[in-house]
Each structure stands twice: as C-alpha cells, then as structure tokens.
XYZ file of C-alpha atoms in Angstrom:
307
model
C 122.895 82.852 81.999
C 119.030 83.354 83.232
C 118.353 83.866 86.720
C 115.346 83.701 88.699
C 114.479 85.103 92.054
C 111.486 85.128 94.351
C 111.388 87.140 97.961
C 109.168 85.403 100.381
C 106.943 87.615 102.494
C 105.441 86.613 105.923
C 102.956 89.226 107.016
C 102.911 88.169 110.252
C 106.642 87.466 110.574
C 110.356 89.611 110.727
C 111.825 86.762 109.033
C 111.495 86.217 105.141
C 113.881 84.344 102.762
C 115.158 84.805 99.012
C 115.724 81.984 96.576
C 117.752 81.783 93.318
C 118.252 79.911 90.596
C 121.072 79.469 88.030
C 120.925 78.223 84.496
C 122.790 78.601 81.599
C 120.691 79.837 78.314
C 123.979 79.630 75.707
C 127.911 79.212 75.584
C 129.373 80.295 71.930
C 133.223 79.956 71.837
C 133.923 79.759 75.733
C 134.918 76.082 77.650
C 133.511 77.354 80.954
C 132.364 79.824 82.947
C 132.154 79.411 87.116
C 130.256 82.024 89.551
C 132.809 83.099 91.991
C 130.420 85.238 94.233
C 126.635 86.278 94.501
C 126.458 89.005 97.083
C 122.535 89.848 97.755
C 122.696 92.943 100.356
C 119.711 94.282 102.260
C 120.083 97.855 102.278
C 120.332 99.190 105.313
C 122.288 96.821 106.580
C 122.006 97.767 110.083
C 117.775 97.390 109.888
C 118.427 93.070 108.617
C 120.705 89.958 109.673
C 121.020 87.577 106.317
C 121.726 83.998 106.212
C 123.193 82.528 103.383
C 122.359 79.234 102.222
C 124.754 77.436 100.153
C 124.043 76.528 96.312
C 122.665 73.352 95.230
C 124.372 72.464 92.442
C 127.638 72.921 90.734
C 128.301 76.979 90.169
C 129.950 75.982 86.797
C 128.783 75.386 84.070
C 130.113 74.127 80.148
C 128.846 74.033 76.672
C 125.283 72.181 76.816
C 124.676 72.276 80.300
C 121.538 71.912 81.304
C 121.507 71.614 85.035
C 120.634 74.616 87.401
C 121.930 75.896 91.153
C 119.451 77.495 93.488
C 119.904 79.485 96.740
C 118.463 80.613 99.886
C 118.974 83.403 101.756
C 117.009 83.881 104.823
C 116.774 88.014 106.592
C 115.393 89.123 109.831
C 114.279 92.647 110.397
C 115.456 94.280 113.573
C 112.250 95.189 114.715
C 111.176 97.877 116.666
C 108.672 98.333 118.667
C 106.148 100.698 116.780
C 108.661 101.130 114.122
C 109.457 100.502 110.533
C 112.100 99.987 107.772
C 111.784 100.076 104.201
C 114.301 97.490 102.851
C 116.293 97.472 99.127
C 118.080 95.012 97.693
C 121.321 94.804 95.740
C 122.792 91.977 93.813
C 126.560 91.921 92.890
C 128.071 88.810 91.173
C 131.587 87.460 89.666
C 132.118 85.510 87.229
C 135.271 83.488 85.971
C 135.537 82.222 82.109
C 138.922 81.239 81.807
C 138.695 82.114 77.739
C 137.027 84.915 77.442
C 138.768 88.298 76.735
C 136.860 89.862 79.799
C 135.190 88.673 83.128
C 131.833 89.750 83.573
C 130.340 91.676 86.648
C 127.021 92.204 86.452
C 124.964 93.798 89.354
C 121.651 94.833 89.314
C 118.164 96.209 91.942
C 115.085 96.855 90.844
C 113.213 99.427 93.709
C 109.611 97.538 92.938
C 110.510 94.613 94.826
C 111.426 96.814 98.040
C 110.254 95.054 101.260
C 108.628 97.281 103.951
C 108.784 95.433 107.687
C 106.590 97.279 110.524
C 105.241 96.363 114.177
C 102.443 98.627 113.615
C 99.293 96.957 113.109
C 97.999 93.417 113.984
C 99.118 93.384 117.512
C 102.218 91.549 115.672
C 105.286 91.920 113.424
C 105.206 91.704 109.643
C 106.774 92.820 105.867
C 105.097 93.090 102.539
C 105.702 95.227 99.457
C 104.561 98.590 99.782
C 104.615 98.965 96.025
C 101.883 96.923 95.857
C 98.126 98.208 96.170
C 96.505 94.815 97.535
C 92.232 95.154 97.068
C 89.681 94.829 100.161
C 87.201 92.185 98.568
C 83.535 92.525 100.045
C 81.776 89.794 101.001
C 78.745 90.076 99.581
C 76.753 87.158 100.983
C 77.300 88.848 104.152
C 75.971 92.378 103.169
C 74.544 92.446 99.708
C 73.245 95.877 100.173
C 76.310 97.987 101.477
C 78.937 95.984 99.249
C 75.853 97.251 96.278
C 75.961 100.426 97.128
C 79.606 100.813 97.247
C 79.795 99.640 93.718
C 77.123 101.814 92.458
C 78.887 105.243 94.449
C 82.534 103.613 92.969
C 80.784 103.667 89.153
C 78.352 106.479 89.698
C 80.490 109.086 91.478
C 82.850 111.282 89.485
C 85.297 110.605 91.804
C 85.109 106.610 91.786
C 86.590 105.691 95.017
C 88.295 102.693 95.182
C 87.698 102.073 91.683
C 90.596 99.471 90.508
C 88.918 99.863 87.084
C 89.718 104.152 87.122
C 92.386 103.953 89.179
C 91.345 106.116 92.381
C 92.514 103.782 95.066
C 91.304 104.232 98.803
C 93.887 105.647 101.643
C 94.119 104.707 104.747
C 93.075 106.694 107.575
C 95.231 105.553 110.703
C 94.243 108.605 113.064
C 91.224 107.010 115.164
C 90.368 110.260 116.346
C 90.018 111.739 113.003
C 88.264 108.948 112.267
C 85.390 108.786 114.820
C 84.996 112.741 113.908
C 84.520 111.899 110.516
C 81.775 109.659 111.549
C 80.061 111.864 114.115
C 80.112 114.502 110.783
C 78.728 111.823 108.295
C 76.467 109.851 110.647
C 75.925 110.546 114.544
C 75.990 113.925 115.290
C 72.854 116.364 114.674
C 74.869 118.131 112.197
C 74.630 114.959 109.863
C 70.913 115.325 110.084
C 70.763 111.406 109.668
C 66.841 110.805 108.939
C 66.877 107.279 106.856
C 63.760 106.440 104.459
C 60.654 104.937 106.239
C 60.942 102.157 103.617
C 64.520 101.242 104.639
C 65.243 97.531 106.070
C 67.710 98.491 108.573
C 68.869 102.203 109.587
C 72.000 101.659 110.168
C 74.285 105.034 108.816
C 77.110 103.493 106.096
C 78.943 105.615 104.943
C 81.222 105.634 102.023
C 84.177 105.774 101.619
C 84.936 104.880 104.679
C 85.201 107.067 107.728
C 88.798 105.439 107.892
C 89.723 106.650 104.832
C 91.344 109.960 103.694
C 88.426 109.979 101.077
C 85.917 110.525 103.534
C 83.672 113.119 103.239
C 83.725 113.813 107.062
C 87.373 115.357 105.931
C 86.369 118.082 103.595
C 82.064 118.508 104.569
C 80.611 119.579 107.323
C 78.143 117.136 107.048
C 76.795 113.974 105.542
C 73.524 115.507 104.159
C 75.452 116.700 101.052
C 76.675 112.753 100.050
C 74.451 110.814 97.747
C 71.520 109.390 99.903
C 70.202 105.500 99.625
C 68.582 102.682 101.594
C 68.239 99.207 101.131
C 64.687 97.836 100.572
C 64.300 93.799 100.842
C 61.848 92.488 98.450
C 59.545 89.816 99.228
C 61.719 86.947 97.357
C 64.477 87.711 99.352
C 66.448 90.080 97.676
C 67.528 93.590 97.988
C 67.265 96.126 96.081
C 69.236 99.819 96.047
C 66.885 103.067 96.383
C 67.330 106.374 96.744
C 66.444 108.504 99.509
C 64.054 111.103 98.185
C 64.025 112.813 101.902
C 67.272 114.077 100.117
C 67.992 115.803 97.065
C 68.928 113.543 94.530
C 72.321 113.517 93.639
C 74.219 114.775 90.864
C 77.279 112.082 91.182
C 79.329 115.202 91.698
C 79.187 114.201 95.291
C 82.596 112.840 96.737
C 80.912 110.815 99.399
C 77.674 108.269 100.035
C 75.435 107.571 102.838
C 73.032 104.470 103.262
C 70.274 103.056 104.961
C 71.496 99.274 105.537
C 71.156 96.506 108.478
C 73.414 97.057 111.359
C 74.229 93.851 110.743
C 75.584 94.435 107.219
C 77.238 97.297 108.068
C 78.911 95.954 110.902
C 80.584 92.979 108.973
C 81.659 95.255 106.312
C 83.507 97.466 109.231
C 84.949 94.279 110.588
C 86.273 93.126 107.051
C 87.680 95.957 106.614
C 89.042 96.184 109.828
C 90.595 92.493 109.836
C 92.009 93.561 105.814
C 94.006 96.460 107.396
C 95.718 94.388 109.816
C 96.503 91.578 107.644
C 97.513 93.521 104.703
C 99.360 95.442 106.982
C 98.065 98.485 106.178
C 99.562 101.365 107.163
C 98.572 105.390 107.194
C 97.571 106.463 103.808
C 98.827 103.322 102.100
C 96.650 103.041 99.012
C 94.343 100.391 98.761
C 91.112 99.204 96.016
C 87.763 97.968 97.061
C 86.059 94.728 94.769
C 82.583 94.517 95.446
C 81.505 91.211 93.746
C 79.136 93.520 91.271
C 81.722 94.643 88.935
C 80.157 92.158 86.418
C 76.940 94.079 86.120
C 75.706 97.078 83.891
C 74.903 100.163 85.727
C 72.365 100.762 83.572
C 70.349 97.747 83.964
C 68.172 95.844 87.058
C 71.133 94.332 88.949
C 69.329 91.978 91.509
C 70.886 92.424 94.578
C 70.783 89.162 96.496
C-alpha cells in the first residue's frame, strides 16, 4: 500500500487538520485486503482533542484496484494562556488479508513533523512545525542600504550571522529588557561611542545582528564601537553605496557584529518587518531563523549597485 499524509497547520488558530490517502501499489497471490483500523494518535493526549472524519472511498482493495481512500481528521489544541505544547503523532493500522498467512499491523511515526502550539506571541494562538527553520525575507525596496549592509556582514564576518548558506541562523531573544540593554550598549548610551560619518545619508544607528537576537553584539561586548562600522551614502542617481566608516578602525572581519549609519526610516522599516515576522511565524525564545536580504546573487568581490 501507498500512504500519503499531510498535516495542515494554521499559525493563527489552535485547530489544524491531517489528511491521509491510501492506495494500492501491487497485490500478488492475494484476493483482497481490507483496512480494519487506522489509529492516528496525538500525544500527549491531554493536550489535544481529535475529531475523526469518515473514509471517502472503499477501504478494501483487490488486485488491480486503482481507487484511493481518503480521510481528514481535525485536531484542537487545548490552549492555555501564555502556554505552549509540543505534540507528536503515531499511526497504528491493522489489515485483514484473508489469503495471507500473516496479518499486517504496520505502525509508524516521524518526529520531523512534530507540532508546536502556543499562545505566547501575536496576541493569538497558533501552531507551527518547530523543527523547520524559517527565513526572514528583507524588503530591499523599502530599505536597500540596510539590507545590503546585513548581507555584507553575513558574507564577510567569520560568524556569518543569519546566513543559510553557512548554516548560521540567528536565534530570537524574547527578553525585552535584555534586548534594550543590547541596543543601549550598541547604539544609545555614551559607552557606545556612536559617531556617524559626516557623509552619511541618515544617522540612525542600525546594528546587526539584531538587538532582539541572541547573536547581538550586546550579549557579550561592552560597546558597539567594537563592531564593524559602515555608513550609507546616497548617490546622485538615487542608488546607494555602502561605505566603511573611517571614524573607526577598519574591520578585520573577525568582529561579531556591525553598525551602520542609515536613514531612520530604513532602520525602522527593517525592525518592523522583524517584529511582524516574529509574530506571524510564531518564533519563541531561542527559536532559530535565517535572514535573506535579496542581495544573495551579488559577488562580494565586485561592485554591487544598491538601488
């Protein structure tokens, strides 16, 4: 038999469905086989309720049958305020095959498709696959200088923060107080020694990795002055150039972070996209994610027009 399964989640609902399709691959030396039970169990059982749908299509197959049987089940996570649950599934089947000497009772599970439901982000409840690492896609049209700056750091820093190519994801920092402390040390306080270049088009201090990530320079450094330093310079044709800031030592690329002077709106828009991504993808504390800037096609050794 061939089994196709889907688990369909909703990041804004505590209800989700599973869909199963059964079909015959081949049958040799047998007269028929019948599915007598198909138990799909959600664990821990106390965290989810199941509504089992009927099979559509016959659950008996004879040699040469090409029909399929399908079933949809609906599950509801028993949500708790500020809580979360990790749910996993097991499948246990039984078959009646009269002319067979041994009756089949195949069972299976797959932890890669565990489900996590929570009510901790976004002001709502939803479910996701926590073993999947999502990607934050930056909007290069809204903030071209900021996105290009992130890309340069992902390519050039030895730690490659946020790079999927180098398998170096960022991890969410949910502690707002710690995130503020990171931002203060990187950009805001006197200790940060923020002194943007006079040619910068915009003096907003944009740090990367983000203050709300566990890779932020503020997690281990005393000041943002120890990061690689850049500024955005708008050209006469409307394009942008990303320049190294000679107010500071040129980077060795062993730094763990960067700072750039960019227009305030670009900095704010990038931060807004991160916030919406966190909510929509249901990132919890320490969850991993990659960053895609839109400049991945560029050659770091050539001139890349940031337009």
